[in-house]
Short mmCIF file of C-alpha atoms (C1' of nucleotides) in Angstrom, two decimals:
data_model
loop_
_atom_site.label_atom_id
_atom_site.label_comp_id
_atom_site.label_asym_id
_atom_site.label_seq_id
_atom_site.Cartn_x
_atom_site.Cartn_y
_atom_site.Cartn_z
CA MET A 1 -0.02 0.00 0.02
CA GLY A 2 1.77 3.03 -1.34
CA VAL A 3 1.31 6.74 -0.84
CA LYS A 4 -1.34 6.52 -3.54
CA TYR A 5 -3.97 5.52 -1.12
CA THR A 6 -5.14 8.99 -0.17
CA GLU A 7 -7.97 10.16 2.03
CA PHE A 8 -9.56 11.29 -1.13
CA PHE A 9 -9.98 7.85 -2.44
CA LYS A 10 -10.93 6.33 0.78
CA MET A 11 -13.72 8.75 0.98
CA TYR A 12 -15.16 7.58 -2.31
CA SER A 13 -14.70 4.06 -1.33
CA ASP A 14 -17.00 4.51 1.57
CA LYS A 15 -19.41 6.67 -0.25
CA PHE A 16 -19.84 4.66 -3.36
CA GLY A 17 -18.83 1.22 -2.54
CA VAL A 18 -15.91 0.80 -4.78
CA PRO A 19 -14.66 -2.80 -4.10
CA GLU A 20 -11.13 -3.47 -3.12
CA GLU A 21 -10.00 -5.13 -6.40
CA GLU A 22 -11.26 -2.05 -8.31
CA TRP A 23 -9.03 0.23 -6.25
CA LEU A 24 -6.05 -2.06 -6.87
CA LYS A 25 -6.74 -1.83 -10.62
CA LEU A 26 -6.98 1.99 -10.34
CA GLU A 27 -3.73 2.13 -8.53
CA GLU A 28 -1.96 0.58 -11.43
CA VAL A 29 -2.73 3.53 -13.74
CA LEU A 30 -2.06 6.27 -11.26
CA THR A 31 1.13 8.17 -11.41
CA GLU A 32 2.34 10.71 -8.84
CA LYS A 33 3.83 13.92 -9.62
CA SER A 34 5.45 16.83 -7.78
CA PHE A 35 5.51 20.57 -8.46
CA LYS A 36 7.64 23.22 -6.97
CA LYS A 37 6.05 26.41 -6.01
CA GLY A 38 5.38 28.44 -9.10
CA GLU A 39 5.47 25.52 -11.50
CA LEU A 40 2.68 25.03 -13.95
CA LEU A 41 0.50 21.91 -14.32
CA THR A 42 -0.90 23.22 -17.61
CA ARG A 43 -0.75 26.39 -19.63
CA PRO A 44 -3.33 27.23 -22.42
CA GLY A 45 -2.84 25.15 -25.46
CA ASP A 46 -1.51 22.09 -23.63
CA ASN A 47 -3.25 18.85 -24.26
CA PHE A 48 -3.70 17.76 -20.72
CA MET A 49 -6.31 15.12 -20.22
CA GLN A 50 -5.65 14.24 -16.59
CA LEU A 51 -7.72 14.53 -13.51
CA ALA A 52 -5.01 15.57 -11.10
CA VAL A 53 -6.06 14.94 -7.59
CA VAL A 54 -4.19 17.15 -5.07
CA ILE A 55 -2.47 15.10 -2.41
CA LYS A 56 -0.57 18.01 -0.81
CA GLY A 57 -0.30 21.69 -1.70
CA LEU A 58 -2.40 24.14 -3.39
CA PHE A 59 -3.09 25.24 -6.99
CA ARG A 60 -4.56 28.24 -8.70
CA LEU A 61 -6.52 27.93 -11.90
CA PHE A 62 -6.66 31.15 -13.96
CA TYR A 63 -6.88 32.56 -17.45
CA ILE A 64 -5.37 35.69 -18.90
CA GLY A 65 -7.70 38.13 -20.75
CA GLN A 66 -6.84 39.97 -23.85
CA GLU A 67 -5.49 43.06 -21.94
CA GLY A 68 -3.13 40.73 -20.16
CA ARG A 69 -5.02 40.70 -16.80
CA GLU A 70 -5.33 37.45 -14.83
CA TYR A 71 -8.68 36.11 -13.81
CA VAL A 72 -8.55 33.49 -11.03
CA LYS A 73 -11.32 30.85 -11.64
CA THR A 74 -10.66 28.79 -8.45
CA PHE A 75 -8.18 27.37 -6.00
CA ARG A 76 -7.76 23.65 -5.49
CA GLY A 77 -6.35 22.22 -2.41
CA GLU A 78 -5.90 18.76 -0.88
CA GLY A 79 -8.54 16.14 -1.96
CA GLU A 80 -9.65 18.31 -4.94
CA ILE A 81 -9.21 17.98 -8.67
CA ALA A 82 -6.65 20.38 -10.11
CA GLY A 83 -6.95 19.40 -13.73
CA PRO A 84 -8.73 21.40 -16.29
CA TYR A 85 -11.93 19.77 -15.90
CA ALA A 86 -14.14 21.55 -18.31
CA GLU A 87 -11.58 21.17 -21.07
CA ILE A 88 -11.09 17.47 -20.38
CA LEU A 89 -14.89 17.03 -20.67
CA LEU A 90 -14.96 18.97 -23.87
CA ASP A 91 -11.93 17.15 -25.12
CA ILE A 92 -10.19 20.38 -26.00
CA PRO A 93 -6.87 21.70 -25.08
CA SER A 94 -6.43 23.59 -21.74
CA ARG A 95 -7.57 27.22 -21.77
CA THR A 96 -6.24 27.78 -18.30
CA PHE A 97 -3.05 28.17 -16.41
CA ILE A 98 -2.79 25.85 -13.42
CA GLU A 99 0.02 27.02 -11.09
CA ALA A 100 1.23 25.27 -7.93
CA MET A 101 1.05 28.11 -5.26
CA GLU A 102 3.16 25.89 -2.89
CA ASP A 103 5.33 22.80 -3.38
CA SER A 104 2.61 20.33 -4.25
CA GLN A 105 1.94 16.76 -5.24
CA VAL A 106 -0.73 15.40 -7.38
CA LEU A 107 -2.08 11.95 -8.47
CA LEU A 108 -2.49 11.87 -12.19
CA LEU A 109 -5.35 9.77 -13.71
CA SER A 110 -5.86 10.04 -17.27
CA PHE A 111 -9.49 10.69 -18.21
CA GLU A 112 -9.28 8.02 -20.81
CA ASP A 113 -8.33 5.43 -18.20
CA PHE A 114 -11.16 6.73 -16.06
CA VAL A 115 -13.70 6.23 -18.82
CA LYS A 116 -12.36 2.71 -19.54
CA PHE A 117 -12.90 1.74 -16.00
CA GLY A 118 -16.49 3.07 -16.40
CA GLU A 119 -17.01 0.50 -18.87
CA GLY A 120 -16.13 -2.16 -16.47
CA HIS A 121 -17.49 -1.77 -12.91
CA GLN A 122 -20.56 0.45 -12.46
CA CYS A 123 -19.11 2.19 -9.55
CA TRP A 124 -16.90 4.39 -11.75
CA LYS A 125 -19.91 5.75 -13.56
CA THR A 126 -21.35 6.71 -10.22
CA ILE A 127 -18.26 8.42 -9.33
CA ARG A 128 -18.28 10.23 -12.62
CA TYR A 129 -21.68 11.69 -12.19
CA GLU A 130 -21.01 12.57 -8.58
CA MET A 131 -18.00 14.38 -9.67
CA ALA A 132 -19.79 16.30 -12.36
CA GLU A 133 -22.73 17.20 -10.12
CA GLU A 134 -20.69 18.41 -7.42
CA HIS A 135 -18.74 20.55 -9.88
CA PHE A 136 -21.96 21.87 -11.10
CA VAL A 137 -23.38 22.83 -7.83
CA GLN A 138 -20.19 24.73 -6.99
CA LYS A 139 -20.39 26.67 -10.16
CA GLU A 140 -24.10 27.56 -9.73
CA LYS A 141 -23.21 28.89 -6.24
CA ARG A 142 -20.47 31.08 -7.81
CA GLU A 143 -22.97 32.30 -10.44
CA PHE A 144 -25.19 33.29 -7.70
CA GLU A 145 -22.55 35.16 -5.86
CA LEU A 146 -21.21 36.97 -8.97
CA LEU A 147 -24.69 38.00 -10.03
CA GLN A 148 -26.17 38.91 -6.76
CA LEU A 149 -23.51 39.88 -4.25
CA SER A 150 -21.39 42.94 -3.81
CA ALA A 151 -17.56 42.49 -3.73
CA ALA A 152 -17.60 42.89 -0.05
CA GLU A 153 -20.25 40.26 0.41
CA ARG A 154 -18.41 37.91 -1.84
CA TYR A 155 -15.34 38.40 0.30
CA ASN A 156 -17.16 37.43 3.34
CA ASN A 157 -18.47 34.39 1.72
CA PHE A 158 -14.94 33.47 0.61
CA LEU A 159 -13.65 33.72 4.26
CA VAL A 160 -16.28 31.17 5.13
CA GLU A 161 -16.07 28.80 2.30
CA LYS A 162 -12.32 28.71 1.99
CA SER A 163 -11.56 29.43 5.59
CA HIS A 164 -9.04 26.57 5.43
CA LEU A 165 -7.10 28.13 2.57
CA VAL A 166 -7.35 31.85 3.44
CA ASP A 167 -3.89 32.26 4.96
CA ARG A 168 -2.24 30.33 2.21
CA ILE A 169 -3.42 32.73 -0.56
CA PRO A 170 -2.08 36.15 -1.08
CA GLN A 171 -4.52 38.94 -1.04
CA TYR A 172 -4.10 39.97 -4.80
CA HIS A 173 -5.14 36.54 -5.82
CA VAL A 174 -8.16 36.56 -3.70
CA ALA A 175 -9.00 39.86 -5.32
CA SER A 176 -8.77 38.31 -8.67
CA TYR A 177 -10.96 35.39 -7.60
CA LEU A 178 -13.62 37.83 -6.42
CA GLY A 179 -13.46 39.62 -9.78
CA ILE A 180 -11.99 42.85 -8.46
CA THR A 181 -8.52 44.66 -8.30
CA PRO A 182 -6.17 44.32 -5.29
CA VAL A 183 -6.78 48.02 -4.88
CA ALA A 184 -10.48 47.51 -4.45
CA LEU A 185 -10.07 44.70 -2.01
CA SER A 186 -7.72 46.69 0.04
CA ARG A 187 -10.36 49.35 0.20
CA ILE A 188 -13.02 46.90 1.18
CA LEU A 189 -10.77 45.56 4.00
CA LYS A 190 -10.28 48.99 5.36
CA LYS A 191 -13.90 49.62 5.59
CA ILE A 192 -14.80 46.39 7.34
CA LYS A 193 -12.14 46.61 10.00
CA MET B 1 -46.63 6.06 -29.44
CA GLY B 2 -47.84 9.24 -27.58
CA VAL B 3 -46.77 12.76 -27.57
CA LYS B 4 -44.28 11.77 -25.08
CA TYR B 5 -41.68 10.62 -27.60
CA THR B 6 -40.07 13.90 -27.97
CA GLU B 7 -37.03 14.77 -30.03
CA PHE B 8 -35.20 15.27 -26.79
CA PHE B 9 -35.40 11.71 -25.92
CA LYS B 10 -34.70 10.33 -29.32
CA MET B 11 -31.47 12.45 -29.20
CA TYR B 12 -30.39 10.63 -26.14
CA SER B 13 -31.42 7.32 -27.66
CA ASP B 14 -28.93 7.74 -30.51
CA LYS B 15 -26.27 9.22 -28.45
CA PHE B 16 -26.15 6.84 -25.58
CA GLY B 17 -27.70 3.53 -27.04
CA VAL B 18 -30.84 3.49 -24.84
CA PRO B 19 -32.54 0.31 -25.90
CA GLU B 20 -36.21 0.28 -26.94
CA GLU B 21 -37.48 -1.51 -23.88
CA GLU B 22 -35.81 1.01 -21.59
CA TRP B 23 -37.69 3.87 -23.40
CA LEU B 24 -40.91 2.06 -22.91
CA LYS B 25 -40.28 1.68 -19.23
CA LEU B 26 -39.37 5.25 -18.86
CA GLU B 27 -42.53 6.31 -20.75
CA GLU B 28 -44.64 4.75 -18.02
CA VAL B 29 -43.45 7.18 -15.43
CA LEU B 30 -43.40 10.32 -17.55
CA THR B 31 -46.39 12.66 -17.15
CA GLU B 32 -47.14 15.65 -19.15
CA LYS B 33 -48.11 19.06 -17.91
CA SER B 34 -49.13 22.31 -19.41
CA PHE B 35 -48.51 25.81 -18.18
CA LYS B 36 -50.20 29.03 -19.21
CA LYS B 37 -48.08 32.09 -19.81
CA GLY B 38 -47.10 33.48 -16.34
CA GLU B 39 -47.78 30.37 -14.39
CA LEU B 40 -45.16 28.93 -12.08
CA LEU B 41 -43.53 25.54 -12.22
CA THR B 42 -41.95 26.18 -8.91
CA ARG B 43 -41.62 28.96 -6.28
CA PRO B 44 -39.00 29.01 -3.36
CA GLY B 45 -39.84 26.52 -0.71
CA ASP B 46 -41.60 24.09 -3.09
CA ASN B 47 -40.54 20.44 -2.84
CA PHE B 48 -40.13 19.92 -6.52
CA MET B 49 -37.98 16.91 -7.42
CA GLN B 50 -38.75 16.67 -11.11
CA LEU B 51 -36.68 17.17 -14.14
CA ALA B 52 -39.10 18.89 -16.27
CA VAL B 53 -38.19 18.57 -19.93
CA VAL B 54 -39.65 21.27 -22.10
CA ILE B 55 -41.56 20.08 -24.97
CA LYS B 56 -42.87 23.42 -26.10
CA GLY B 57 -42.57 26.92 -24.74
CA LEU B 58 -40.03 28.71 -22.70
CA PHE B 59 -39.27 29.11 -19.05
CA ARG B 60 -37.40 31.59 -16.96
CA LEU B 61 -35.53 30.64 -13.80
CA PHE B 62 -34.84 33.47 -11.32
CA TYR B 63 -34.49 34.27 -7.78
CA ILE B 64 -35.38 37.40 -5.79
CA GLY B 65 -32.80 39.13 -3.73
CA GLN B 66 -33.28 40.61 -0.32
CA GLU B 67 -34.08 43.99 -1.80
CA GLY B 68 -36.81 42.46 -3.90
CA ARG B 69 -34.89 42.53 -7.23
CA GLU B 70 -35.11 39.71 -9.66
CA TYR B 71 -32.12 37.91 -10.89
CA VAL B 72 -32.59 35.72 -13.96
CA LYS B 73 -30.44 32.59 -13.73
CA THR B 74 -31.20 31.25 -17.21
CA PHE B 75 -33.89 30.51 -19.70
CA ARG B 76 -34.90 27.01 -20.75
CA GLY B 77 -36.44 26.45 -24.19
CA GLU B 78 -37.46 23.24 -26.05
CA GLY B 79 -35.45 20.19 -25.21
CA GLU B 80 -33.97 21.61 -22.05
CA ILE B 81 -34.44 20.88 -18.45
CA ALA B 82 -36.53 23.39 -16.71
CA GLY B 83 -36.68 21.84 -13.21
CA PRO B 84 -34.53 23.33 -10.41
CA TYR B 85 -31.61 21.09 -11.15
CA ALA B 86 -29.09 22.10 -8.47
CA GLU B 87 -31.79 21.88 -5.72
CA ILE B 88 -32.76 18.43 -6.93
CA LEU B 89 -29.29 17.20 -6.77
CA LEU B 90 -28.82 18.72 -3.34
CA ASP B 91 -32.20 17.30 -2.32
CA ILE B 92 -33.44 20.63 -0.94
CA PRO B 93 -36.49 22.61 -1.64
CA SER B 94 -36.50 24.90 -4.71
CA ARG B 95 -34.76 28.27 -4.22
CA THR B 96 -35.95 29.66 -7.55
CA PHE B 97 -38.98 30.75 -9.23
CA ILE B 98 -39.63 28.93 -12.46
CA GLU B 99 -42.08 30.80 -14.76
CA ALA B 100 -43.59 29.89 -18.04
CA MET B 101 -42.92 32.86 -20.35
CA GLU B 102 -45.27 31.40 -22.92
CA ASP B 103 -47.96 28.79 -22.91
CA SER B 104 -45.72 25.77 -22.42
CA GLN B 105 -45.66 21.98 -21.99
CA VAL B 106 -43.20 19.90 -20.09
CA LEU B 107 -42.48 16.22 -19.50
CA LEU B 108 -42.31 15.45 -15.77
CA LEU B 109 -39.79 12.92 -14.66
CA SER B 110 -39.23 12.51 -10.90
CA PHE B 111 -35.63 12.36 -9.97
CA GLU B 112 -36.29 9.40 -7.79
CA ASP B 113 -37.59 7.35 -10.62
CA PHE B 114 -34.60 8.45 -12.76
CA VAL B 115 -32.23 7.20 -10.06
CA LYS B 116 -34.04 3.92 -9.83
CA PHE B 117 -33.72 3.45 -13.54
CA GLY B 118 -29.99 3.96 -13.12
CA GLU B 119 -29.92 0.92 -10.74
CA GLY B 120 -31.21 -1.12 -13.69
CA HIS B 121 -29.74 -0.41 -17.05
CA GLN B 122 -26.29 1.21 -17.24
CA CYS B 123 -27.44 3.65 -19.88
CA TRP B 124 -29.25 5.83 -17.39
CA LYS B 125 -26.13 6.44 -15.49
CA THR B 126 -24.53 7.53 -18.57
CA ILE B 127 -27.18 9.91 -19.29
CA ARG B 128 -26.97 11.12 -15.67
CA TYR B 129 -23.26 12.11 -15.97
CA GLU B 130 -23.74 13.52 -19.41
CA MET B 131 -26.46 15.79 -18.12
CA ALA B 132 -24.35 16.89 -15.06
CA GLU B 133 -21.26 17.43 -17.26
CA GLU B 134 -23.19 19.59 -19.77
CA HIS B 135 -24.68 21.58 -17.02
CA PHE B 136 -21.27 22.03 -15.49
CA VAL B 137 -19.66 23.31 -18.72
CA GLN B 138 -22.48 25.68 -19.25
CA LYS B 139 -22.11 27.23 -15.85
CA GLU B 140 -18.32 27.58 -16.25
CA LYS B 141 -18.86 29.47 -19.49
CA ARG B 142 -21.14 31.68 -17.59
CA GLU B 143 -18.69 32.12 -14.84
CA PHE B 144 -16.08 33.12 -17.46
CA GLU B 145 -18.41 35.71 -18.93
CA LEU B 146 -19.41 37.27 -15.60
CA LEU B 147 -15.83 37.54 -14.43
CA GLN B 148 -14.28 38.74 -17.59
CA LEU B 149 -16.58 40.48 -19.92
CA SER B 150 -18.29 43.80 -19.86
CA ALA B 151 -22.08 44.01 -19.93
CA ALA B 152 -21.95 45.02 -23.65
CA GLU B 153 -19.73 42.03 -24.46
CA ARG B 154 -22.01 39.66 -22.54
CA TYR B 155 -24.97 41.01 -24.47
CA ASN B 156 -23.35 40.18 -27.81
CA ASN B 157 -22.52 36.65 -26.55
CA PHE B 158 -26.16 36.31 -25.49
CA LEU B 159 -27.23 37.26 -28.97
CA VAL B 160 -25.09 34.48 -30.34
CA GLU B 161 -25.78 31.78 -27.88
CA LYS B 162 -29.50 32.25 -27.42
CA SER B 163 -30.17 33.54 -30.95
CA HIS B 164 -33.11 31.07 -31.23
CA LEU B 165 -34.70 32.67 -28.17
CA VAL B 166 -33.82 36.36 -28.44
CA ASP B 167 -37.12 37.48 -29.97
CA ARG B 168 -39.09 35.60 -27.44
CA ILE B 169 -37.58 37.29 -24.41
CA PRO B 170 -38.45 40.86 -23.34
CA GLN B 171 -35.51 43.04 -23.04
CA TYR B 172 -35.78 43.69 -19.27
CA HIS B 173 -35.39 39.96 -18.59
CA VAL B 174 -32.34 39.87 -20.84
CA ALA B 175 -30.89 42.68 -18.78
CA SER B 176 -31.52 40.76 -15.61
CA TYR B 177 -29.86 37.74 -17.20
CA LEU B 178 -26.75 39.78 -18.00
CA GLY B 179 -26.67 41.02 -14.50
CA ILE B 180 -27.56 44.73 -15.33
CA THR B 181 -30.68 46.92 -15.05
CA PRO B 182 -33.04 47.44 -18.06
CA VAL B 183 -31.88 51.19 -18.01
CA ALA B 184 -28.15 50.02 -18.46
CA LEU B 185 -29.07 47.65 -21.29
CA SER B 186 -30.92 50.30 -23.07
CA ARG B 187 -27.96 52.51 -22.88
CA ILE B 188 -25.78 49.78 -24.28
CA LEU B 189 -28.05 49.29 -27.18
CA LYS B 190 -28.04 52.93 -28.07
CA LYS B 191 -24.26 53.04 -28.17
CA ILE B 192 -23.99 49.82 -30.38
CA LYS B 193 -26.49 51.02 -33.01
"C1'" DG C 1 21.27 42.32 8.72
"C1'" DC C 2 20.62 44.41 4.24
"C1'" DA C 3 19.12 44.86 -0.57
"C1'" DG C 4 15.80 43.88 -3.95
"C1'" DG C 5 11.61 42.13 -5.16
"C1'" DA C 6 6.91 41.06 -4.10
"C1'" DT C 7 2.57 42.60 -1.61
"C1'" DA C 8 -0.40 45.95 0.25
"C1'" DT C 9 -2.12 50.49 1.19
"C1'" DT C 10 -3.46 55.03 0.10
"C1'" DA C 11 -4.90 59.02 -2.75
"C1'" DA C 12 -6.66 61.36 -7.02
"C1'" DC C 13 -9.25 60.86 -10.86
"C1'" DC C 14 -12.38 58.34 -14.14
"C1'" DT C 15 -15.97 55.19 -15.90
"C1'" DC C 16 -19.55 52.05 -15.95
"C1'" DG C 17 -23.62 50.76 -14.29
"C1'" DG C 18 -27.39 51.83 -10.48
"C1'" DT C 19 -31.21 54.87 -9.05
"C1'" DT C 20 -35.06 57.80 -9.71
"C1'" DA C 21 -38.25 59.75 -12.35
"C1'" DA C 22 -40.37 61.57 -16.42
"C1'" DT C 23 -41.47 60.49 -21.34
"C1'" DT C 24 -42.47 57.66 -25.08
"C1'" DA C 25 -43.73 53.35 -27.42
"C1'" DA C 26 -45.79 48.95 -27.64
"C1'" DC C 27 -49.39 45.73 -26.28
"C1'" DT C 28 -54.15 44.17 -24.72
"C1'" DA C 29 -58.59 44.05 -23.93
"C1'" DT C 30 -62.92 45.83 -24.26
"C1'" DA D 1 -60.45 53.22 -31.83
"C1'" DT D 2 -59.41 54.06 -26.90
"C1'" DA D 3 -58.07 53.44 -22.42
"C1'" DG D 4 -55.10 51.12 -19.42
"C1'" DT D 5 -51.26 48.51 -18.76
"C1'" DT D 6 -46.53 46.96 -19.64
"C1'" DA D 7 -41.99 47.80 -21.62
"C1'" DA D 8 -38.47 50.82 -23.36
"C1'" DT D 9 -35.96 55.12 -23.55
"C1'" DT D 10 -33.76 59.15 -22.00
"C1'" DA D 11 -31.82 62.38 -18.69
"C1'" DA D 12 -29.60 63.81 -14.07
"C1'" DC D 13 -27.21 62.28 -10.47
"C1'" DC D 14 -24.55 58.94 -7.48
"C1'" DG D 15 -21.50 55.44 -5.95
"C1'" DA D 16 -18.80 51.12 -6.41
"C1'" DG D 17 -14.87 49.67 -8.48
"C1'" DG D 18 -11.10 50.53 -12.07
"C1'" DT D 19 -6.61 53.00 -13.21
"C1'" DT D 20 -2.36 55.05 -12.20
"C1'" DA D 21 1.09 56.15 -9.31
"C1'" DA D 22 3.42 57.02 -5.05
"C1'" DT D 23 4.42 54.96 -0.60
"C1'" DA D 24 4.74 51.48 2.79
"C1'" DT D 25 5.26 46.87 4.29
"C1'" DC D 26 6.62 42.27 4.07
"C1'" DC D 27 9.68 38.63 2.36
"C1'" DT D 28 13.45 36.12 0.78
"C1'" DG D 29 18.16 35.01 -0.25
"C1'" DC D 30 22.61 36.12 0.35
#
DNA sequence: GCAGGATATTAACCTCGGTTAATTAACTAT
DNA sequence: ATAGTTAATTAACCGAGGTTAATATCCTGC
């Protein structure tokens, strides 16, 4: 039993009744990879079809607009999927930069392998829709916040939702995640305190 | 073969190889329902656990903020799912108003039934993840637009993406969908032309 | 401990979109 | 057709957040 057996997978095992032998098969196709702080998992154009599960560390997913500005889509910490999920589903090259914000480790699982597993044991299909549904619900929440909340309110939500990550993320990246500039976030903080 | 056999289901039949007998079983549990213009499919608090597929007509999904303002989440036309998808997945009461913008018809399929089918033939699980993945991709696109584009740019995208619906939706609802006021949209239109 | 770079704060000014309210245009129904 | 309602436009004013730039603070490596 190697390092590969993460909490992440045990969680699924309980939840979806993945039998022992399926886990062992899966382990065969997993590979581990390390990233130093600042290194990229993908950049736009990369053909990266892997669901990278974060074992340790923290990643930032962002794109760069025409004017060269960065837009942080989300952060992914331990137990979460750092790969370019939407692009993998759409079977297109990455549109996002995915950067390690700390020294990090991921477990790589090619989506192709994952799909093949789904043709075998049912449990993998279950995991597949659970994963998608969870991602959807998350995005709908974000839509709600972007549509309806002020930047200050979004910041408060962020503090609650990502409390475990707050002190690992510099303020200017938080600002970008909220859809505002670092200057604006600084102003908000001043008012709150 | 009743009205129930819609294009929508035939589409899935081709795509995911749903066998004839599974369709027939499904048809048993489908019910059809009509809505007059202005009638509600759900309002917040309703326990509505049905994937309502639109056969004919157009629905508007929106919530109302604390200050009483409406926020249009999305529109659902023929072939799309009008039910409160996120809430169904989360197994919570509806948080949204879902209003028929025209005289409409939907095909009701309780999520419970749908899940039961998934325990039978595999194809239903496939449809389940396809549905979730499609919804996710859609929302990620919306996130991108809300984060990165100006209201004018979002309007242009809207014209392209929902070209088939544009002339069926009053301008002030489009504005709400874009996250701006009718006044602001009117100003944008003036500039463009 | 110090130098250089990365983050954060603050101020001055600008722009986009919100708010209110008045006006006009477009639909409905009788 | 006409009145009444609903939708869209326009104008005047305001405020949140963007932009630029200067300053201050915090890191990090040597």
